[in-house]
Amino acid sequence: MMKTHLTLILLLLGSALSAQTITGKWKTIDDETGKPRSVVKIEKRGDKYFGTIERLFREPGEEQDPVCEVCPGSRKNQKVIGMEIITDMEYDADDEEYTGGEILDPESGNLYDCKLWVEDGNLKVRGYVMFLYRTQTWLPYE
């Protein structure tokens, strides 16, 4: 009986540890070049998760602290560094992913529905409109 309880406790502890959080800093990677693009910090506020650009990796000739001229609403003409690009994500324990929010592409100004999950220590970021989607892999950033 004691062995059964101990096994059950270890199984529960193991499954709790496997559900990895998305909070922290993540390095975004350009799909085409494979080069780092930015660092996004994801934090929890209440029951929701939000992501803010903390750093951009820019070439020497590029604007180092650009504004988003094409972004919608209150983000229009806002500095990209410090901009909240992930909003209102909620954790879905059944699917072990974060859904229900949006992600903004500051280059195009497009807003997408968003889904996030951790896979092999990396953050999978899926932006989609109806059945069309694109998934990126973001890397942990120290």
mmCIF file of N, CA and C in Angstrom:
data_model
loop_
_atom_site.group_PDB
_atom_site.id
_atom_site.type_symbol
_atom_site.label_atom_id
_atom_site.label_comp_id
_atom_site.label_asym_id
_atom_site.label_seq_id
_atom_site.Cartn_x
_atom_site.Cartn_y
_atom_site.Cartn_z
ATOM 1 N N MET A 1 0.827 -1.193 0.000
ATOM 2 C CA MET A 1 0.000 0.000 0.000
ATOM 3 C C MET A 1 0.870 1.255 0.000
ATOM 4 N N MET A 2 1.896 1.277 0.845
ATOM 5 C CA MET A 2 2.796 2.428 0.924
ATOM 6 C C MET A 2 3.527 2.613 -0.403
ATOM 7 N N LYS A 3 3.920 1.505 -1.046
ATOM 8 C CA LYS A 3 4.621 1.570 -2.318
ATOM 9 C C LYS A 3 3.708 2.176 -3.391
ATOM 10 N N THR A 4 2.424 1.860 -3.378
ATOM 11 C CA THR A 4 1.461 2.391 -4.340
ATOM 12 C C THR A 4 1.311 3.904 -4.165
ATOM 13 N N HIS A 5 1.224 4.362 -2.913
ATOM 14 C CA HIS A 5 1.103 5.796 -2.649
ATOM 15 C C HIS A 5 2.356 6.548 -3.102
ATOM 16 N N LEU A 6 3.514 5.973 -2.829
ATOM 17 C CA LEU A 6 4.762 6.607 -3.224
ATOM 18 C C LEU A 6 4.855 6.700 -4.747
ATOM 19 N N THR A 7 4.468 5.651 -5.446
ATOM 20 C CA THR A 7 4.476 5.660 -6.911
ATOM 21 C C THR A 7 3.527 6.710 -7.450
ATOM 22 N N LEU A 8 2.342 6.808 -6.872
ATOM 23 C CA LEU A 8 1.363 7.796 -7.306
ATOM 24 C C LEU A 8 1.877 9.219 -7.080
ATOM 25 N N ILE A 9 2.492 9.470 -5.964
ATOM 26 C CA ILE A 9 3.047 10.792 -5.664
ATOM 27 C C ILE A 9 4.148 11.147 -6.656
ATOM 28 N N LEU A 10 5.022 10.189 -6.959
ATOM 29 C CA LEU A 10 6.098 10.446 -7.913
ATOM 30 C C LEU A 10 5.558 10.716 -9.314
ATOM 31 N N LEU A 11 4.521 9.992 -9.721
ATOM 32 C CA LEU A 11 3.908 10.225 -11.028
ATOM 33 C C LEU A 11 3.281 11.618 -11.108
ATOM 34 N N LEU A 12 2.568 12.017 -10.057
ATOM 35 C CA LEU A 12 1.956 13.342 -10.037
ATOM 36 C C LEU A 12 3.009 14.441 -10.052
ATOM 37 N N LEU A 13 4.074 14.256 -9.290
ATOM 38 C CA LEU A 13 5.154 15.230 -9.253
ATOM 39 C C LEU A 13 5.820 15.330 -10.623
ATOM 40 N N GLY A 14 6.040 14.219 -11.266
ATOM 41 C CA GLY A 14 6.659 14.205 -12.599
ATOM 42 C C GLY A 14 5.816 14.903 -13.632
ATOM 43 N N SER A 15 4.504 14.691 -13.621
ATOM 44 C CA SER A 15 3.643 15.348 -14.605
ATOM 45 C C SER A 15 3.552 16.850 -14.334
ATOM 46 N N ALA A 16 3.605 17.255 -13.085
ATOM 47 C CA ALA A 16 3.574 18.684 -12.762
ATOM 48 C C ALA A 16 4.848 19.367 -13.250
ATOM 49 N N LEU A 17 5.982 18.682 -13.146
ATOM 50 C CA LEU A 17 7.231 19.263 -13.599
ATOM 51 C C LEU A 17 7.321 19.309 -15.114
ATOM 52 N N SER A 18 6.647 18.397 -15.824
ATOM 53 C CA SER A 18 6.731 18.368 -17.281
ATOM 54 C C SER A 18 5.941 19.501 -17.927
ATOM 55 N N ALA A 19 4.969 20.070 -17.240
ATOM 56 C CA ALA A 19 4.203 21.192 -17.782
ATOM 57 C C ALA A 19 5.052 22.445 -17.627
ATOM 58 N N GLN A 20 5.788 22.784 -18.679
ATOM 59 C CA GLN A 20 6.728 23.889 -18.616
ATOM 60 C C GLN A 20 6.013 25.210 -18.882
ATOM 61 N N THR A 21 6.469 26.219 -18.200
ATOM 62 C CA THR A 21 5.870 27.540 -18.351
ATOM 63 C C THR A 21 6.518 28.282 -19.511
ATOM 64 N N ILE A 22 5.804 29.258 -20.038
ATOM 65 C CA ILE A 22 6.324 30.079 -21.123
ATOM 66 C C ILE A 22 6.960 31.361 -20.601
ATOM 67 N N THR A 23 6.864 31.608 -19.296
ATOM 68 C CA THR A 23 7.404 32.851 -18.755
ATOM 69 C C THR A 23 8.924 32.859 -18.871
ATOM 70 N N GLY A 24 9.444 34.051 -19.062
ATOM 71 C CA GLY A 24 10.882 34.224 -19.207
ATOM 72 C C GLY A 24 11.209 34.943 -20.493
ATOM 73 N N LYS A 25 12.492 34.903 -20.847
ATOM 74 C CA LYS A 25 12.954 35.591 -22.056
ATOM 75 C C LYS A 25 13.231 34.585 -23.161
ATOM 76 N N TRP A 26 12.787 34.951 -24.377
ATOM 77 C CA TRP A 26 12.910 34.079 -25.550
ATOM 78 C C TRP A 26 13.525 34.855 -26.707
ATOM 79 N N LYS A 27 14.456 34.202 -27.404
ATOM 80 C CA LYS A 27 15.087 34.808 -28.571
ATOM 81 C C LYS A 27 14.326 34.372 -29.818
ATOM 82 N N THR A 28 13.806 35.357 -30.562
ATOM 83 C CA THR A 28 13.088 35.067 -31.797
ATOM 84 C C THR A 28 14.106 34.918 -32.920
ATOM 85 N N ILE A 29 13.790 34.046 -33.872
ATOM 86 C CA ILE A 29 14.689 33.742 -34.980
ATOM 87 C C ILE A 29 13.982 34.045 -36.298
ATOM 88 N N ASP A 30 14.691 34.709 -37.218
ATOM 89 C CA ASP A 30 14.144 35.016 -38.534
ATOM 90 C C ASP A 30 13.972 33.720 -39.324
ATOM 91 N N ASP A 31 12.771 33.522 -39.877
ATOM 92 C CA ASP A 31 12.470 32.303 -40.632
ATOM 93 C C ASP A 31 13.372 32.132 -41.849
ATOM 94 N N GLU A 32 13.700 33.227 -42.509
ATOM 95 C CA GLU A 32 14.443 33.155 -43.768
ATOM 96 C C GLU A 32 15.951 33.096 -43.574
ATOM 97 N N THR A 33 16.488 33.914 -42.653
ATOM 98 C CA THR A 33 17.944 33.990 -42.492
ATOM 99 C C THR A 33 18.479 33.086 -41.383
ATOM 100 N N GLY A 34 17.617 32.714 -40.430
ATOM 101 C CA GLY A 34 18.068 31.935 -39.282
ATOM 102 C C GLY A 34 18.780 32.768 -38.235
ATOM 103 N N LYS A 35 18.831 34.095 -38.437
ATOM 104 C CA LYS A 35 19.507 34.984 -37.493
ATOM 105 C C LYS A 35 18.549 35.429 -36.391
ATOM 106 N N PRO A 36 19.098 35.734 -35.209
ATOM 107 C CA PRO A 36 18.257 36.269 -34.126
ATOM 108 C C PRO A 36 17.635 37.597 -34.536
ATOM 109 N N ARG A 37 16.361 37.802 -34.152
ATOM 110 C CA ARG A 37 15.651 39.042 -34.490
ATOM 111 C C ARG A 37 15.415 39.907 -33.261
ATOM 112 N N SER A 38 14.978 39.255 -32.166
ATOM 113 C CA SER A 38 14.625 40.039 -30.979
ATOM 114 C C SER A 38 14.635 39.147 -29.751
ATOM 115 N N VAL A 39 14.466 39.798 -28.606
ATOM 116 C CA VAL A 39 14.248 39.095 -27.341
ATOM 117 C C VAL A 39 12.888 39.542 -26.832
ATOM 118 N N VAL A 40 12.028 38.565 -26.565
ATOM 119 C CA VAL A 40 10.685 38.829 -26.054
ATOM 120 C C VAL A 40 10.598 38.264 -24.634
ATOM 121 N N LYS A 41 10.154 39.104 -23.717
ATOM 122 C CA LYS A 41 9.950 38.669 -22.335
ATOM 123 C C LYS A 41 8.466 38.382 -22.150
ATOM 124 N N ILE A 42 8.167 37.151 -21.725
ATOM 125 C CA ILE A 42 6.783 36.756 -21.455
ATOM 126 C C ILE A 42 6.581 36.686 -19.948
ATOM 127 N N GLU A 43 5.522 37.342 -19.499
ATOM 128 C CA GLU A 43 5.222 37.342 -18.071
ATOM 129 C C GLU A 43 3.740 37.082 -17.846
ATOM 130 N N LYS A 44 3.457 36.629 -16.649
ATOM 131 C CA LYS A 44 2.072 36.341 -16.258
ATOM 132 C C LYS A 44 1.535 37.518 -15.466
ATOM 133 N N ARG A 45 0.328 37.954 -15.849
ATOM 134 C CA ARG A 45 -0.392 38.991 -15.099
ATOM 135 C C ARG A 45 -1.785 38.457 -14.831
ATOM 136 N N GLY A 46 -2.055 38.186 -13.572
ATOM 137 C CA GLY A 46 -3.318 37.539 -13.222
ATOM 138 C C GLY A 46 -3.298 36.127 -13.784
ATOM 139 N N ASP A 47 -4.310 35.765 -14.563
ATOM 140 C CA ASP A 47 -4.372 34.441 -15.181
ATOM 141 C C ASP A 47 -3.949 34.461 -16.637
ATOM 142 N N LYS A 48 -3.414 35.576 -17.124
ATOM 143 C CA LYS A 48 -3.069 35.703 -18.534
ATOM 144 C C LYS A 48 -1.581 35.993 -18.710
ATOM 145 N N TYR A 49 -1.107 35.758 -19.936
ATOM 146 C CA TYR A 49 0.299 35.921 -20.264
ATOM 147 C C TYR A 49 0.452 36.960 -21.375
ATOM 148 N N PHE A 50 1.536 37.761 -21.244
ATOM 149 C CA PHE A 50 1.790 38.848 -22.175
ATOM 150 C C PHE A 50 3.270 38.846 -22.531
ATOM 151 N N GLY A 51 3.581 39.235 -23.758
ATOM 152 C CA GLY A 51 4.967 39.266 -24.202
ATOM 153 C C GLY A 51 5.358 40.628 -24.739
ATOM 154 N N THR A 52 6.518 41.124 -24.303
ATOM 155 C CA THR A 52 7.014 42.441 -24.665
ATOM 156 C C THR A 52 8.401 42.317 -25.286
ATOM 157 N N ILE A 53 8.642 43.070 -26.357
ATOM 158 C CA ILE A 53 9.970 43.084 -26.976
ATOM 159 C C ILE A 53 10.913 43.866 -26.081
ATOM 160 N N GLU A 54 12.005 43.212 -25.674
ATOM 161 C CA GLU A 54 12.996 43.861 -24.819
ATOM 162 C C GLU A 54 14.232 44.301 -25.574
ATOM 163 N N ARG A 55 14.522 43.616 -26.681
ATOM 164 C CA ARG A 55 15.750 43.907 -27.408
ATOM 165 C C ARG A 55 15.558 43.534 -28.874
ATOM 166 N N LEU A 56 16.197 44.291 -29.762
ATOM 167 C CA LEU A 56 16.233 43.964 -31.184
ATOM 168 C C LEU A 56 17.680 43.689 -31.576
ATOM 169 N N PHE A 57 17.876 42.728 -32.459
ATOM 170 C CA PHE A 57 19.187 42.462 -33.041
ATOM 171 C C PHE A 57 19.161 43.090 -34.439
ATOM 172 N N ARG A 58 19.793 44.239 -34.586
ATOM 173 C CA ARG A 58 19.732 45.010 -35.826
ATOM 174 C C ARG A 58 21.126 45.112 -36.445
ATOM 175 N N GLU A 59 21.163 45.220 -37.771
ATOM 176 C CA GLU A 59 22.404 45.454 -38.496
ATOM 177 C C GLU A 59 22.860 46.885 -38.224
ATOM 178 N N PRO A 60 24.167 47.155 -38.342
ATOM 179 C CA PRO A 60 24.675 48.503 -38.054
ATOM 180 C C PRO A 60 23.987 49.619 -38.844
ATOM 181 N N GLY A 61 23.592 49.400 -40.088
ATOM 182 C CA GLY A 61 22.966 50.443 -40.892
ATOM 183 C C GLY A 61 21.474 50.612 -40.659
ATOM 184 N N GLU A 62 20.884 49.717 -39.869
ATOM 185 C CA GLU A 62 19.440 49.769 -39.613
ATOM 186 C C GLU A 62 19.141 50.673 -38.419
ATOM 187 N N GLU A 63 17.930 51.199 -38.399
ATOM 188 C CA GLU A 63 17.463 51.974 -37.242
ATOM 189 C C GLU A 63 17.515 51.054 -36.021
ATOM 190 N N GLN A 64 18.199 51.482 -34.974
ATOM 191 C CA GLN A 64 18.388 50.643 -33.794
ATOM 192 C C GLN A 64 17.191 50.649 -32.850
ATOM 193 N N ASP A 65 16.400 51.699 -32.901
ATOM 194 C CA ASP A 65 15.238 51.815 -32.020
ATOM 195 C C ASP A 65 14.043 52.301 -32.851
ATOM 196 N N PRO A 66 13.545 51.438 -33.767
ATOM 197 C CA PRO A 66 12.507 51.865 -34.709
ATOM 198 C C PRO A 66 11.139 52.026 -34.048
ATOM 199 N N VAL A 67 10.257 52.739 -34.763
ATOM 200 C CA VAL A 67 8.858 52.834 -34.377
ATOM 201 C C VAL A 67 8.050 52.007 -35.362
ATOM 202 N N CYS A 68 6.883 51.571 -34.939
ATOM 203 C CA CYS A 68 6.010 50.770 -35.793
ATOM 204 C C CYS A 68 4.996 51.689 -36.456
ATOM 205 N N GLU A 69 5.295 52.073 -37.682
ATOM 206 C CA GLU A 69 4.414 52.977 -38.422
ATOM 207 C C GLU A 69 3.174 52.272 -38.960
ATOM 208 N N VAL A 70 3.227 50.936 -39.073
ATOM 209 C CA VAL A 70 2.112 50.185 -39.661
ATOM 210 C C VAL A 70 1.278 49.442 -38.623
ATOM 211 N N CYS A 71 1.623 49.575 -37.356
ATOM 212 C CA CYS A 71 0.886 48.858 -36.316
ATOM 213 C C CYS A 71 -0.504 49.463 -36.115
ATOM 214 N N PRO A 72 -1.463 48.621 -35.722
ATOM 215 C CA PRO A 72 -2.838 49.109 -35.521
ATOM 216 C C PRO A 72 -3.031 49.797 -34.166
ATOM 217 N N GLY A 73 -4.046 50.638 -34.114
ATOM 218 C CA GLY A 73 -4.513 51.222 -32.855
ATOM 219 C C GLY A 73 -3.464 51.995 -32.096
ATOM 220 N N SER A 74 -3.415 51.765 -30.789
ATOM 221 C CA SER A 74 -2.520 52.519 -29.908
ATOM 222 C C SER A 74 -1.053 52.177 -30.136
ATOM 223 N N ARG A 75 -0.761 51.125 -30.860
ATOM 224 C CA ARG A 75 0.635 50.750 -31.119
ATOM 225 C C ARG A 75 1.229 51.519 -32.305
ATOM 226 N N LYS A 76 0.377 52.179 -33.080
ATOM 227 C CA LYS A 76 0.867 52.941 -34.229
ATOM 228 C C LYS A 76 1.841 54.017 -33.746
ATOM 229 N N ASN A 77 2.994 54.074 -34.403
ATOM 230 C CA ASN A 77 4.077 55.014 -34.100
ATOM 231 C C ASN A 77 4.682 54.820 -32.713
ATOM 232 N N GLN A 78 4.448 53.664 -32.110
ATOM 233 C CA GLN A 78 5.063 53.331 -30.823
ATOM 234 C C GLN A 78 6.428 52.691 -31.096
ATOM 235 N N LYS A 79 7.382 52.900 -30.197
ATOM 236 C CA LYS A 79 8.685 52.249 -30.301
ATOM 237 C C LYS A 79 8.485 50.737 -30.242
ATOM 238 N N VAL A 80 9.245 50.023 -31.065
ATOM 239 C CA VAL A 80 9.131 48.565 -31.090
ATOM 240 C C VAL A 80 9.726 47.975 -29.812
ATOM 241 N N ILE A 81 10.866 48.523 -29.373
ATOM 242 C CA ILE A 81 11.434 48.062 -28.107
ATOM 243 C C ILE A 81 10.516 48.550 -26.991
ATOM 244 N N GLY A 82 10.010 47.622 -26.205
ATOM 245 C CA GLY A 82 9.051 47.940 -25.146
ATOM 246 C C GLY A 82 7.612 47.675 -25.553
ATOM 247 N N MET A 83 7.399 47.317 -26.828
ATOM 248 C CA MET A 83 6.046 47.067 -27.328
ATOM 249 C C MET A 83 5.543 45.686 -26.901
ATOM 250 N N GLU A 84 4.310 45.649 -26.449
ATOM 251 C CA GLU A 84 3.658 44.381 -26.110
ATOM 252 C C GLU A 84 3.132 43.768 -27.401
ATOM 253 N N ILE A 85 3.682 42.598 -27.766
ATOM 254 C CA ILE A 85 3.276 41.957 -29.019
ATOM 255 C C ILE A 85 2.449 40.694 -28.796
ATOM 256 N N ILE A 86 2.485 40.155 -27.577
ATOM 257 C CA ILE A 86 1.661 38.982 -27.240
ATOM 258 C C ILE A 86 0.706 39.424 -26.137
ATOM 259 N N THR A 87 -0.597 39.166 -26.350
ATOM 260 C CA THR A 87 -1.582 39.614 -25.371
ATOM 261 C C THR A 87 -2.585 38.514 -25.040
ATOM 262 N N ASP A 88 -3.024 38.515 -23.792
ATOM 263 C CA ASP A 88 -4.187 37.752 -23.321
ATOM 264 C C ASP A 88 -4.124 36.240 -23.524
ATOM 265 N N MET A 89 -2.947 35.661 -23.422
ATOM 266 C CA MET A 89 -2.830 34.209 -23.557
ATOM 267 C C MET A 89 -3.248 33.542 -22.248
ATOM 268 N N GLU A 90 -3.968 32.433 -22.357
ATOM 269 C CA GLU A 90 -4.414 31.676 -21.191
ATOM 270 C C GLU A 90 -3.932 30.238 -21.302
ATOM 271 N N TYR A 91 -3.572 29.658 -20.161
ATOM 272 C CA TYR A 91 -3.080 28.284 -20.148
ATOM 273 C C TYR A 91 -4.242 27.305 -20.219
ATOM 274 N N ASP A 92 -4.154 26.365 -21.139
ATOM 275 C CA ASP A 92 -5.123 25.287 -21.292
ATOM 276 C C ASP A 92 -4.454 24.011 -20.793
ATOM 277 N N ALA A 93 -4.780 23.608 -19.560
ATOM 278 C CA ALA A 93 -4.124 22.463 -18.931
ATOM 279 C C ALA A 93 -4.398 21.163 -19.668
ATOM 280 N N ASP A 94 -5.558 21.024 -20.282
ATOM 281 C CA ASP A 94 -5.887 19.789 -20.999
ATOM 282 C C ASP A 94 -4.949 19.567 -22.183
ATOM 283 N N ASP A 95 -4.660 20.631 -22.919
ATOM 284 C CA ASP A 95 -3.800 20.524 -24.099
ATOM 285 C C ASP A 95 -2.358 20.937 -23.826
ATOM 286 N N GLU A 96 -2.075 21.413 -22.601
ATOM 287 C CA GLU A 96 -0.751 21.891 -22.208
ATOM 288 C C GLU A 96 -0.216 22.923 -23.198
ATOM 289 N N GLU A 97 -1.073 23.909 -23.511
ATOM 290 C CA GLU A 97 -0.675 25.000 -24.386
ATOM 291 C C GLU A 97 -1.384 26.275 -23.955
ATOM 292 N N TYR A 98 -0.937 27.373 -24.511
ATOM 293 C CA TYR A 98 -1.477 28.688 -24.180
ATOM 294 C C TYR A 98 -2.220 29.200 -25.412
ATOM 295 N N THR A 99 -3.476 29.613 -25.220
ATOM 296 C CA THR A 99 -4.321 30.014 -26.339
ATOM 297 C C THR A 99 -5.169 31.222 -25.945
ATOM 298 N N GLY A 100 -5.988 31.677 -26.893
ATOM 299 C CA GLY A 100 -6.976 32.707 -26.607
ATOM 300 C C GLY A 100 -6.502 34.125 -26.791
ATOM 301 N N GLY A 101 -5.232 34.315 -27.094
ATOM 302 C CA GLY A 101 -4.708 35.666 -27.244
ATOM 303 C C GLY A 101 -4.303 35.966 -28.668
ATOM 304 N N GLU A 102 -3.525 37.022 -28.799
ATOM 305 C CA GLU A 102 -3.078 37.461 -30.117
ATOM 306 C C GLU A 102 -1.582 37.740 -30.105
ATOM 307 N N ILE A 103 -1.005 37.723 -31.309
ATOM 308 C CA ILE A 103 0.380 38.125 -31.487
ATOM 309 C C ILE A 103 0.429 39.133 -32.630
ATOM 310 N N LEU A 104 1.250 40.158 -32.445
ATOM 311 C CA LEU A 104 1.421 41.214 -33.428
ATOM 312 C C LEU A 104 2.769 41.050 -34.107
ATOM 313 N N ASP A 105 2.771 41.156 -35.434
ATOM 314 C CA ASP A 105 4.015 41.222 -36.194
ATOM 315 C C ASP A 105 4.310 42.701 -36.426
ATOM 316 N N PRO A 106 5.291 43.279 -35.696
ATOM 317 C CA PRO A 106 5.531 44.713 -35.824
ATOM 318 C C PRO A 106 6.087 45.126 -37.194
ATOM 319 N N GLU A 107 6.604 44.193 -37.958
ATOM 320 C CA GLU A 107 7.094 44.542 -39.298
ATOM 321 C C GLU A 107 5.945 44.803 -40.260
ATOM 322 N N SER A 108 4.915 43.958 -40.197
ATOM 323 C CA SER A 108 3.784 44.099 -41.127
ATOM 324 C C SER A 108 2.603 44.837 -40.505
ATOM 325 N N GLY A 109 2.561 44.877 -39.178
ATOM 326 C CA GLY A 109 1.416 45.469 -38.488
ATOM 327 C C GLY A 109 0.236 44.523 -38.382
ATOM 328 N N ASN A 110 0.421 43.260 -38.786
ATOM 329 C CA ASN A 110 -0.670 42.284 -38.760
ATOM 330 C C ASN A 110 -0.825 41.650 -37.385
ATOM 331 N N LEU A 111 -2.075 41.472 -36.971
ATOM 332 C CA LEU A 111 -2.428 40.767 -35.739
ATOM 333 C C LEU A 111 -2.903 39.367 -36.099
ATOM 334 N N TYR A 112 -2.475 38.387 -35.326
ATOM 335 C CA TYR A 112 -2.860 37.000 -35.561
ATOM 336 C C TYR A 112 -3.361 36.382 -34.265
ATOM 337 N N ASP A 113 -4.301 35.436 -34.375
ATOM 338 C CA ASP A 113 -4.622 34.599 -33.230
ATOM 339 C C ASP A 113 -3.353 33.817 -32.916
ATOM 340 N N CYS A 114 -3.204 33.408 -31.668
ATOM 341 C CA CYS A 114 -1.924 32.836 -31.261
ATOM 342 C C CYS A 114 -2.110 31.589 -30.399
ATOM 343 N N LYS A 115 -1.154 30.696 -30.549
ATOM 344 C CA LYS A 115 -1.061 29.512 -29.703
ATOM 345 C C LYS A 115 0.413 29.337 -29.356
ATOM 346 N N LEU A 116 0.712 29.053 -28.089
ATOM 347 C CA LEU A 116 2.081 28.879 -27.611
ATOM 348 C C LEU A 116 2.193 27.567 -26.856
ATOM 349 N N TRP A 117 3.324 26.897 -27.007
ATOM 350 C CA TRP A 117 3.594 25.724 -26.189
ATOM 351 C C TRP A 117 5.099 25.503 -26.135
ATOM 352 N N VAL A 118 5.554 24.805 -25.098
ATOM 353 C CA VAL A 118 6.967 24.491 -24.938
ATOM 354 C C VAL A 118 7.192 23.075 -25.439
ATOM 355 N N GLU A 119 8.207 22.955 -26.280
ATOM 356 C CA GLU A 119 8.562 21.646 -26.845
ATOM 357 C C GLU A 119 10.086 21.527 -26.855
ATOM 358 N N ASP A 120 10.609 20.518 -26.186
ATOM 359 C CA ASP A 120 12.060 20.294 -26.103
ATOM 360 C C ASP A 120 12.814 21.518 -25.585
ATOM 361 N N GLY A 121 12.201 22.239 -24.641
ATOM 362 C CA GLY A 121 12.848 23.399 -24.034
ATOM 363 C C GLY A 121 12.746 24.678 -24.849
ATOM 364 N N ASN A 122 12.165 24.603 -26.043
ATOM 365 C CA ASN A 122 11.976 25.775 -26.892
ATOM 366 C C ASN A 122 10.506 26.172 -26.897
ATOM 367 N N LEU A 123 10.253 27.427 -27.230
ATOM 368 C CA LEU A 123 8.884 27.915 -27.300
ATOM 369 C C LEU A 123 8.403 27.840 -28.739
ATOM 370 N N LYS A 124 7.300 27.159 -28.954
ATOM 371 C CA LYS A 124 6.661 27.109 -30.265
ATOM 372 C C LYS A 124 5.605 28.205 -30.286
ATOM 373 N N VAL A 125 5.662 29.047 -31.312
ATOM 374 C CA VAL A 125 4.780 30.198 -31.440
ATOM 375 C C VAL A 125 4.035 30.065 -32.755
ATOM 376 N N ARG A 126 2.737 29.905 -32.676
ATOM 377 C CA ARG A 126 1.924 29.759 -33.887
ATOM 378 C C ARG A 126 0.976 30.946 -34.000
ATOM 379 N N GLY A 127 1.106 31.669 -35.109
ATOM 380 C CA GLY A 127 0.170 32.730 -35.453
ATOM 381 C C GLY A 127 -0.713 32.230 -36.566
ATOM 382 N N TYR A 128 -2.013 32.487 -36.468
ATOM 383 C CA TYR A 128 -2.906 31.951 -37.495
ATOM 384 C C TYR A 128 -4.124 32.834 -37.729
ATOM 385 N N VAL A 129 -4.636 32.697 -38.941
ATOM 386 C CA VAL A 129 -5.895 33.306 -39.355
ATOM 387 C C VAL A 129 -6.704 32.165 -39.955
ATOM 388 N N MET A 130 -7.827 31.854 -39.334
ATOM 389 C CA MET A 130 -8.660 30.714 -39.722
ATOM 390 C C MET A 130 -7.792 29.451 -39.792
ATOM 391 N N PHE A 131 -7.659 28.813 -40.949
ATOM 392 C CA PHE A 131 -6.895 27.568 -41.041
ATOM 393 C C PHE A 131 -5.471 27.783 -41.564
ATOM 394 N N LEU A 132 -5.102 29.012 -41.868
ATOM 395 C CA LEU A 132 -3.745 29.322 -42.320
ATOM 396 C C LEU A 132 -2.898 29.709 -41.107
ATOM 397 N N TYR A 133 -1.703 29.126 -41.013
ATOM 398 C CA TYR A 133 -0.859 29.432 -39.862
ATOM 399 C C TYR A 133 0.613 29.299 -40.216
ATOM 400 N N ARG A 134 1.431 29.862 -39.340
ATOM 401 C CA ARG A 134 2.877 29.720 -39.413
ATOM 402 C C ARG A 134 3.370 29.510 -37.991
ATOM 403 N N THR A 135 4.294 28.580 -37.824
ATOM 404 C CA THR A 135 4.841 28.285 -36.504
ATOM 405 C C THR A 135 6.329 28.605 -36.489
ATOM 406 N N GLN A 136 6.741 29.348 -35.482
ATOM 407 C CA GLN A 136 8.157 29.653 -35.285
ATOM 408 C C GLN A 136 8.640 28.957 -34.018
ATOM 409 N N THR A 137 9.949 28.760 -33.951
ATOM 410 C CA THR A 137 10.583 28.239 -32.751
ATOM 411 C C THR A 137 11.420 29.352 -32.147
ATOM 412 N N TRP A 138 11.108 29.702 -30.903
ATOM 413 C CA TRP A 138 11.884 30.695 -30.168
ATOM 414 C C TRP A 138 12.747 29.958 -29.153
ATOM 415 N N LEU A 139 13.949 30.444 -28.960
ATOM 416 C CA LEU A 139 14.930 29.793 -28.093
ATOM 417 C C LEU A 139 15.021 30.494 -26.739
ATOM 418 N N PRO A 140 15.335 29.735 -25.690
ATOM 419 C CA PRO A 140 15.517 30.374 -24.379
ATOM 420 C C PRO A 140 16.640 31.414 -24.477
ATOM 421 N N TYR A 141 16.494 32.521 -23.777
ATOM 422 C CA TYR A 141 17.498 33.578 -23.779
ATOM 423 C C TYR A 141 17.936 33.848 -22.357
ATOM 424 N N GLU A 142 19.202 33.844 -22.156
ATOM 425 C CA GLU A 142 19.755 34.068 -20.800
ATOM 426 C C GLU A 142 20.047 35.513 -20.584
#
